XYZ file of C-alpha atoms in Angstrom:
584
model
C 50.960 37.036 86.046
C 51.698 40.327 84.358
C 51.643 43.359 86.641
C 51.133 41.304 89.845
C 53.861 41.177 92.475
C 55.295 37.660 92.887
C 54.421 37.636 96.575
C 50.732 37.472 95.633
C 50.968 35.173 92.612
C 50.048 32.120 94.707
C 46.505 33.430 95.067
C 45.835 33.913 91.356
C 44.050 30.791 90.114
C 44.368 30.999 86.337
C 42.775 29.010 83.581
C 44.054 28.089 80.159
C 41.871 28.813 77.147
C 41.279 30.359 73.761
C 38.235 31.487 71.880
C 37.046 27.973 71.167
C 37.477 24.799 73.132
C 38.338 26.479 76.413
C 39.535 23.999 78.987
C 38.224 24.171 82.546
C 41.490 22.863 83.979
C 43.365 25.444 86.066
C 46.784 26.582 85.037
C 49.628 25.060 87.043
C 50.185 27.132 90.155
C 53.448 29.050 90.053
C 53.979 28.444 93.763
C 53.670 24.646 93.635
C 56.569 22.486 94.577
C 58.103 20.060 92.054
C 56.057 17.268 93.624
C 52.875 19.006 92.407
C 50.621 19.802 95.346
C 47.176 18.165 94.931
C 44.574 20.509 93.470
C 42.139 20.002 96.356
C 44.795 20.815 98.963
C 45.980 23.839 96.986
C 42.405 25.113 96.695
C 41.775 24.527 100.396
C 44.869 26.492 101.332
C 43.832 29.358 99.092
C 40.318 29.387 100.590
C 41.682 29.408 104.135
C 44.301 32.010 103.290
C 41.921 34.461 101.617
C 39.339 33.964 104.374
C 41.909 34.778 107.044
C 43.091 37.750 105.018
C 39.520 39.073 104.687
C 38.957 38.681 108.425
C 42.266 40.410 109.131
C 41.320 43.380 106.917
C 37.857 43.686 108.458
C 39.203 43.170 111.980
C 41.893 45.786 111.486
C 39.443 48.394 110.219
C 36.953 47.544 112.966
C 39.654 47.796 115.648
C 40.810 51.156 114.325
C 37.223 52.393 114.260
C 36.219 51.130 117.721
C 39.372 52.135 119.580
C 39.410 55.565 117.960
C 43.195 55.720 118.264
C 44.487 59.189 117.381
C 47.983 60.038 116.208
C 47.689 63.770 116.858
C 45.007 65.999 118.351
C 44.522 69.455 119.782
C 43.506 70.203 123.337
C 39.964 68.922 124.017
C 40.146 67.109 120.649
C 38.701 69.911 118.531
C 40.965 68.674 115.712
C 42.525 65.235 115.417
C 43.899 62.667 113.004
C 43.508 59.005 113.862
C 44.235 55.489 112.681
C 40.847 54.946 111.011
C 41.232 58.094 108.913
C 44.772 57.061 108.011
C 43.541 53.664 106.772
C 40.896 55.258 104.552
C 43.383 57.818 103.257
C 45.909 55.106 102.464
C 43.233 53.118 100.635
C 42.384 56.071 98.397
C 46.065 56.717 97.701
C 46.850 53.090 96.777
C 43.709 52.829 94.645
C 44.628 56.003 92.761
C 48.216 54.837 92.288
C 47.292 51.514 90.683
C 44.645 53.238 88.551
C 47.353 55.572 87.262
C 49.633 52.616 86.502
C 46.844 50.830 84.632
C 46.154 53.912 82.510
C 49.839 54.113 81.655
C 49.711 50.455 80.616
C 46.620 51.129 78.466
C 48.395 53.904 76.602
C 51.137 51.447 75.681
C 48.760 48.833 74.273
C 48.813 49.091 70.513
C 49.316 45.616 69.071
C 47.320 44.838 65.902
C 43.951 43.118 66.247
C 43.397 39.743 64.595
C 40.460 40.490 62.332
C 39.807 36.809 61.668
C 37.826 36.527 64.894
C 34.019 36.675 64.724
C 32.098 39.017 67.026
C 28.367 39.439 67.641
C 26.945 42.612 69.185
C 23.830 41.943 71.307
C 21.537 44.919 72.009
C 18.926 44.703 74.772
C 15.937 47.014 74.202
C 12.867 47.877 76.273
C 10.454 50.744 75.532
C 13.347 52.833 74.299
C 13.144 56.511 73.440
C 13.093 56.622 69.609
C 15.848 59.243 69.408
C 18.183 57.238 71.629
C 17.518 54.048 69.699
C 18.288 55.751 66.382
C 21.544 57.138 67.756
C 22.473 53.706 69.082
C 21.868 51.911 65.775
C 23.603 54.599 63.730
C 26.664 54.291 65.940
C 26.550 50.506 65.499
C 26.723 50.886 61.720
C 29.829 53.033 62.118
C 31.769 50.470 64.171
C 35.088 49.812 62.473
C 35.022 46.018 62.563
C 34.405 43.825 59.499
C 31.464 41.392 59.424
C 30.166 42.424 62.840
C 26.958 40.524 63.542
C 24.227 42.574 65.267
C 21.373 41.037 67.261
C 18.763 43.333 68.820
C 16.164 41.701 71.064
C 13.158 43.742 72.223
C 11.498 42.928 75.537
C 7.895 43.030 74.340
C 5.975 42.082 71.181
C 2.834 44.197 71.432
C 1.649 47.083 69.266
C 3.481 49.539 71.532
C 6.794 47.820 70.780
C 6.742 47.593 66.977
C 8.089 51.133 66.547
C 11.505 49.781 67.587
C 11.354 47.226 64.792
C 10.542 50.002 62.294
C 13.500 52.049 63.526
C 15.781 49.010 63.222
C 14.801 48.490 59.565
C 15.078 52.216 58.770
C 18.596 52.525 60.189
C 20.138 49.132 59.453
C 18.538 48.747 56.011
C 16.875 45.665 54.554
C 19.699 44.260 52.428
C 21.447 42.259 55.183
C 18.822 42.432 57.940
C 15.926 40.298 59.075
C 13.319 40.372 61.831
C 10.848 38.150 63.622
C 7.962 38.910 65.991
C 7.924 35.982 68.402
C 4.787 35.288 70.401
C 6.841 33.484 73.051
C 10.356 33.478 74.468
C 12.719 30.685 75.450
C 11.060 30.196 78.843
C 7.438 31.336 78.480
C 4.852 30.304 75.932
C 2.859 33.081 74.328
C -0.908 33.324 74.583
C -2.501 30.905 72.133
C 0.868 29.473 71.119
C 0.884 25.730 70.435
C 3.789 23.374 71.137
C 4.395 23.041 67.418
C 4.341 26.806 67.018
C 6.773 27.186 69.926
C 9.247 24.759 68.364
C 8.916 26.533 65.030
C 9.558 29.865 66.711
C 12.695 28.565 68.423
C 14.021 27.276 65.114
C 13.225 30.523 63.270
C 14.912 32.664 65.926
C 18.083 30.610 65.827
C 18.158 30.477 62.019
C 17.568 34.225 61.770
C 20.275 35.150 64.260
C 22.897 32.809 62.824
C 22.114 33.375 59.164
C 21.584 37.144 59.082
C 24.103 39.922 59.645
C 21.565 42.275 61.286
C 18.641 40.661 63.102
C 15.866 42.061 65.303
C 13.547 39.940 67.454
C 10.466 41.091 69.309
C 9.508 38.562 71.967
C 7.132 38.023 74.871
C 7.988 40.266 77.830
C 10.265 38.622 80.392
C 12.761 41.196 81.635
C 16.266 42.166 80.558
C 17.843 38.834 81.477
C 15.340 37.030 79.236
C 16.245 39.364 76.378
C 19.972 38.769 76.833
C 19.439 35.023 77.111
C 17.608 34.940 73.777
C 20.524 36.573 71.986
C 23.146 34.397 73.694
C 21.221 31.146 73.201
C 20.345 31.845 69.576
C 23.981 32.623 68.744
C 25.231 29.438 70.369
C 28.808 28.701 69.374
C 28.563 30.483 66.019
C 30.888 33.343 67.047
C 34.125 33.704 69.022
C 33.186 36.755 71.105
C 29.967 38.403 72.267
C 29.730 42.145 72.843
C 26.853 43.537 74.916
C 25.160 46.904 74.573
C 22.025 48.706 75.744
C 19.623 50.411 73.358
C 20.322 53.871 74.818
C 24.061 53.648 74.121
C 26.151 55.396 71.463
C 29.268 53.389 70.639
C 32.670 54.643 69.561
C 33.715 53.206 66.162
C 36.840 51.652 67.722
C 35.115 50.147 70.774
C 34.887 46.577 69.441
C 38.467 46.407 68.188
C 39.870 47.834 71.429
C 38.087 45.300 73.649
C 38.997 42.467 71.299
C 42.620 43.571 71.555
C 42.580 42.891 75.314
C 40.984 39.457 74.972
C 43.301 38.386 72.159
C 46.401 39.514 74.044
C 45.857 37.253 77.055
C 43.938 33.936 77.097
C 43.526 34.275 80.871
C 41.122 37.207 80.364
C 37.489 36.125 80.032
C 35.745 39.491 79.816
C 36.537 43.160 79.306
C 34.602 46.396 79.776
C 35.048 49.877 78.340
C 34.752 53.488 79.452
C 31.073 54.386 79.844
C 30.396 58.129 79.709
C 27.129 60.066 79.868
C 25.272 60.996 76.691
C 22.918 63.520 78.296
C 25.262 64.967 80.935
C 24.045 68.545 80.472
C 20.318 67.762 80.649
C 20.123 68.401 84.417
C 22.205 68.740 87.556
C 21.663 65.076 88.433
C 22.879 63.855 85.048
C 25.927 66.121 85.252
C 26.924 64.868 88.706
C 26.344 61.330 87.461
C 28.766 61.997 84.598
C 31.645 62.946 86.914
C 30.825 60.006 89.194
C 30.831 57.627 86.196
C 34.270 58.819 85.212
C 35.645 58.202 88.701
C 33.990 54.790 88.919
C 35.459 53.597 85.632
C 38.783 55.366 85.393
C 39.880 55.101 89.016
C 37.983 52.291 90.740
C 37.672 49.857 87.821
C 41.023 50.841 86.372
C 42.579 49.842 89.697
C 40.675 46.541 89.679
C 41.813 45.968 86.106
C 45.456 46.273 87.166
C 44.921 43.121 89.213
C 42.644 41.434 86.665
C 39.507 41.483 88.826
C 37.011 44.070 87.521
C 33.868 43.191 89.467
C 31.281 44.569 87.060
C 31.489 44.811 83.279
C 28.718 47.299 82.543
C 25.863 46.483 80.197
C 26.398 49.421 77.825
C 29.882 48.259 76.815
C 31.384 44.845 77.456
C 32.766 41.802 75.642
C 33.091 38.147 76.662
C 34.625 34.976 75.291
C 31.618 33.179 73.871
C 32.908 29.706 74.782
C 32.937 30.800 78.428
C 29.553 32.469 78.217
C 27.919 29.385 76.724
C 29.489 27.305 79.481
C 27.604 29.103 82.276
C 24.625 30.483 80.322
C 21.982 28.309 81.988
C 23.362 28.868 85.503
C 23.479 32.608 84.861
C 19.874 32.719 83.649
C 18.469 30.521 86.435
C 20.213 32.411 89.239
C 18.245 32.464 92.502
C 18.737 34.302 95.783
C 16.932 33.391 99.022
C 14.621 31.158 97.033
C 13.613 33.821 94.490
C 14.656 34.057 90.853
C 16.957 37.002 90.191
C 15.774 39.487 87.572
C 18.227 42.364 88.000
C 21.994 42.694 88.283
C 22.394 40.775 85.023
C 25.689 42.385 84.000
C 27.304 42.115 87.425
C 26.363 38.448 87.682
C 27.651 37.811 84.163
C 30.989 39.250 85.296
C 30.894 37.179 88.472
C 30.372 34.019 86.457
C 33.548 34.734 84.511
C 35.439 35.354 87.756
C 34.020 32.159 89.252
C 35.826 30.125 86.579
C 39.147 31.695 87.531
C 39.415 33.975 84.483
C 40.457 37.589 84.750
C 38.243 40.547 83.890
C 39.736 43.763 82.558
C 38.902 47.384 81.764
C 40.171 49.513 78.909
C 39.661 53.256 78.586
C 40.511 52.956 74.882
C 37.032 51.533 74.243
C 34.358 54.166 74.809
C 30.630 54.726 74.670
C 27.991 57.227 75.742
C 24.837 56.151 77.525
C 21.694 57.787 78.878
C 21.303 58.438 82.585
C 18.251 59.623 84.549
C 17.761 63.377 84.562
C 15.223 63.395 87.402
C 16.103 62.819 91.021
C 13.472 60.134 91.691
C 14.363 58.048 88.656
C 18.049 58.309 89.552
C 17.270 57.213 93.113
C 15.353 54.163 91.890
C 18.220 53.263 89.561
C 20.778 53.521 92.366
C 18.599 51.410 94.661
C 18.385 48.664 92.035
C 22.137 48.751 91.484
C 22.752 48.592 95.232
C 20.555 45.503 95.482
C 22.607 43.699 92.880
C 25.853 44.903 94.455
C 25.136 43.422 97.889
C 23.704 40.207 96.451
C 26.640 39.720 94.098
C 29.089 40.615 96.871
C 28.085 37.407 98.627
C 28.475 35.391 95.435
C 31.771 37.054 94.605
C 33.167 36.127 98.025
C 33.018 32.454 97.021
C 35.763 33.066 94.449
C 38.154 35.305 96.354
C 40.656 32.439 96.465
C 40.826 32.269 92.657
C 42.064 35.813 92.221
C 44.498 38.414 93.448
C 44.317 39.453 97.102
C 43.311 42.931 95.987
C 39.855 41.624 95.099
C 39.417 40.325 98.636
C 40.752 43.507 100.208
C 38.718 45.930 98.121
C 35.516 43.907 98.488
C 35.833 44.018 102.276
C 36.604 47.747 102.367
C 33.881 48.866 99.946
C 31.317 46.355 101.186
C 31.478 47.413 104.811
C 32.240 51.122 104.341
C 28.556 52.243 104.208
C 27.886 50.599 107.574
C 30.874 52.271 109.217
C 29.795 55.590 107.723
C 26.215 55.291 108.988
C 27.468 54.376 112.462
C 29.775 57.410 112.422
C 27.038 59.806 111.342
C 24.520 58.589 113.925
C 27.110 58.715 116.682
C 28.133 62.258 115.794
C 24.565 63.519 115.490
C 23.382 61.983 118.748
C 26.464 61.761 120.981
C 28.773 64.452 119.726
C 28.854 68.225 119.785
C 27.870 70.785 117.171
C 31.526 71.272 116.304
C 31.979 67.521 115.706
C 29.120 67.555 113.201
C 30.522 70.570 111.374
C 34.009 69.043 111.344
C 32.578 65.853 109.848
C 30.885 67.815 107.049
C 34.132 69.687 106.383
C 36.076 66.418 106.268
C 33.635 64.863 103.801
C 34.017 67.787 101.438
C 37.792 67.892 101.914
C 38.102 64.246 100.873
C 35.824 65.029 97.928
C 38.052 67.915 96.846
C 41.193 65.776 97.068
C 39.633 63.032 94.917
C 38.268 65.634 92.496
C 41.666 67.318 92.177
C 43.307 63.986 91.355
C 40.585 63.318 88.775
C 41.229 66.726 87.183
C 44.898 65.789 86.859
C 44.241 62.292 85.517
C 41.541 63.326 83.045
C 42.891 66.754 82.179
C 39.428 68.281 82.588
C 38.593 71.008 85.114
C 34.962 69.864 85.266
C 36.019 66.975 87.493
C 36.355 69.419 90.389
C 32.578 69.118 90.763
C 33.063 65.510 91.826
C 33.289 66.901 95.364
C 29.617 67.929 95.105
C 28.665 64.283 94.631
C 29.725 63.650 98.241
C 26.613 65.464 99.484
C 24.412 63.440 97.142
C 26.015 60.253 98.455
C 25.537 61.214 102.109
C 21.968 62.459 101.766
C 20.487 60.007 99.247
C 22.685 57.117 98.186
C 23.560 56.018 101.711
C 19.925 55.479 102.825
C 19.150 53.979 99.404
C 21.783 51.308 100.068
C 20.131 50.353 103.339
C 16.716 50.280 101.660
C 18.187 48.079 98.936
C 19.294 45.529 101.520
C 15.834 45.548 103.127
C 14.118 44.959 99.761
C 16.849 42.934 98.085
C 14.462 40.303 96.678
C 12.022 42.760 95.099
C 12.270 42.192 91.353
C 11.666 44.279 88.227
C 13.659 46.464 85.837
C 13.890 49.082 88.587
C 13.553 52.018 86.186
C 10.852 52.495 83.589
C 11.357 52.477 79.850
C 12.585 55.765 78.430
C 9.704 56.230 76.002
C 7.263 56.707 78.878
C 8.769 57.772 82.196
C 6.940 56.339 85.205
C 7.425 58.189 88.494
C 8.005 55.945 91.520
C 7.946 57.681 94.907
C 8.952 54.614 96.957
C 12.606 55.653 96.820
C 11.791 58.774 98.822
C 10.851 56.694 101.875
C 14.394 55.818 103.049
C 15.647 59.322 102.227
C 12.847 60.895 104.271
C 13.554 58.599 107.220
C 17.276 59.364 107.002
C 16.707 63.128 106.910
C 14.369 62.853 109.911
C 16.991 60.879 111.835
C 19.670 63.474 111.093
C 17.486 66.467 111.941
C 16.392 64.772 115.147
C 19.998 64.131 116.113
C 21.016 67.692 115.307
C 18.192 69.080 117.445
C 19.029 66.697 120.298
C 22.723 67.613 120.230
C 22.000 71.345 120.119
C 19.572 71.041 123.047
C 21.778 68.877 125.278
C 25.098 70.616 124.630
C 26.572 72.860 127.309
C 27.415 76.480 126.676
C 30.143 76.972 124.100
C 33.610 77.871 125.285
C 35.467 80.721 123.615
C 37.709 78.239 121.824
C 34.747 76.238 120.557
C 33.008 79.388 119.368
C 36.123 80.339 117.413
C 36.265 76.895 115.802
C 32.551 76.968 115.007
C 32.682 80.393 113.380
C 35.827 79.559 111.391
C 34.446 76.208 110.288
C 31.079 77.664 109.287
C 32.747 80.398 107.248
C 35.028 77.861 105.549
C 32.102 75.557 104.759
C 30.039 78.440 103.391
C 32.953 79.657 101.250
C 33.313 76.174 99.783
C 29.690 76.059 98.691
C 29.706 79.627 97.379
C 32.836 78.936 95.318
C 31.605 75.601 93.909
C 28.116 76.868 93.125
C 29.561 79.954 91.428
C 31.804 77.758 89.282
C 28.872 75.466 88.535
C 26.737 78.372 87.327
C 29.595 79.752 85.241
C 30.789 76.494 83.668
C 27.976 73.964 83.738
C 24.575 75.625 84.159
C 24.945 77.665 80.979
C 25.401 74.443 78.998
C 22.395 72.665 80.477
C 19.849 71.663 77.851
C 22.567 70.808 75.329
C 23.135 67.158 74.487
C 26.564 65.624 75.025
C 27.064 64.950 71.343
C 26.888 68.684 70.668
C 29.842 69.315 72.943
C 32.842 67.873 71.129
C 32.494 64.107 71.192
C 32.980 63.118 67.579
C 31.626 59.573 67.801
C 28.302 60.883 69.106
C 27.626 62.844 65.934
C 25.117 60.386 64.562
């Protein structure tokens, strides 16, 4: 397996396949003996091995956390460095190293793309902002790939949805395009629709999608997964690859060719995602911080996963799959249930998980790019993050079933990132209720220090000084995203799109509940610690004053830079700030 140390190759279950006629038989295991170990025994050993490895990783982190072993510390433990901190620091270093190696590999990928392959681009749309939809469709027309088939499916067929159909015809033209307003969808019959009419509608949708270069379908509301299913089902096996896209996304002209390059280069790869950046990054402070977080998530975290062939989420704005694989698990993907309820969110993450479940690799390439809209208001962002956290924890459990089919890194990283929020919450509560004022201040300083280190590395990797503001995202994570994750677990079966359509923004205040509770818990702990603490010693006073001054200087410096570099650009759209492919 390319780029994977031989010592781990035993754990990489690989499958043979091409664009059509993919076989479900696993590749011969490189570690088998000449006598050919039985498949069931080999699988059992992999399951046991990865399970023991996961328990060892979790047990090691838990032991380091509980024992609180410290390598060095000052008198009375005002400053210290322990085993738990060393483990987290090592994790960040290794993750950054493999991300760097993957980027170096990406820069060397330049083999020609086989243009004989057929690709369909599927766009999911729901109450989209007209300006964003126009930008999306204009960027689609500029994609540098011959005979690209485009299928846009709108979640809704009422009078309030027809404006999207008008925009589609205006931008894509009428010469090679067609449309159909469907009273039903594949799983729900429209009001007043007869059985004969339903069958006719199914036939017309399939004929339109397969026989027209640009097609747009308005169908009965059913959620994003229903929209995606319609496009996938109507296409059937008529194309080799399926690219996915959201209606608020602006695509780079080379995005399709670059993702196809990855899939054509290695038949073991079943899906690939691209670099998703923010279209409206300067609209508000929340969209700007989201933009730097997006870059870290894709170009460090997913780039590292890509090095080992186990990207755990190919994002909806920009991804591509082998169609033969997708058709193989389409029904299972659509009918996914969790705790007895049908799943209606986390569609892209589960699509990725289905590819991983078959033993195929998933990759990331920074050479394929897009811009997408992100919430500009705090409440809408919070609701979005809560929905994503729900799908993360649900899919974590599903993903664990396939650890044995992939590199050990997938097992390791899933354990570390899956349990990290719980360790962090335990640490915060302990410090705020059983520590001292200095311990709380030291914790805040440490959080920002780690943020600065990650931000500095990002500045180096990206070559953009704006990444230094990534350290500000740490406060947003601690104050808002952490309680949102816990709320997501408590309401994991609550369905819905999670965020409203962009044409009409609906404010949902439910997300404020966990944040308010979390803030109350922290303030209560701070008051309790301040009340119960003994008088400060001279040494502790010196540490407190020095730490407070250092913390204040950090915020003054970062806020000054923010006002000088970012705030003056707020209100300007991303496409006005030097991204050529957004000029649509």
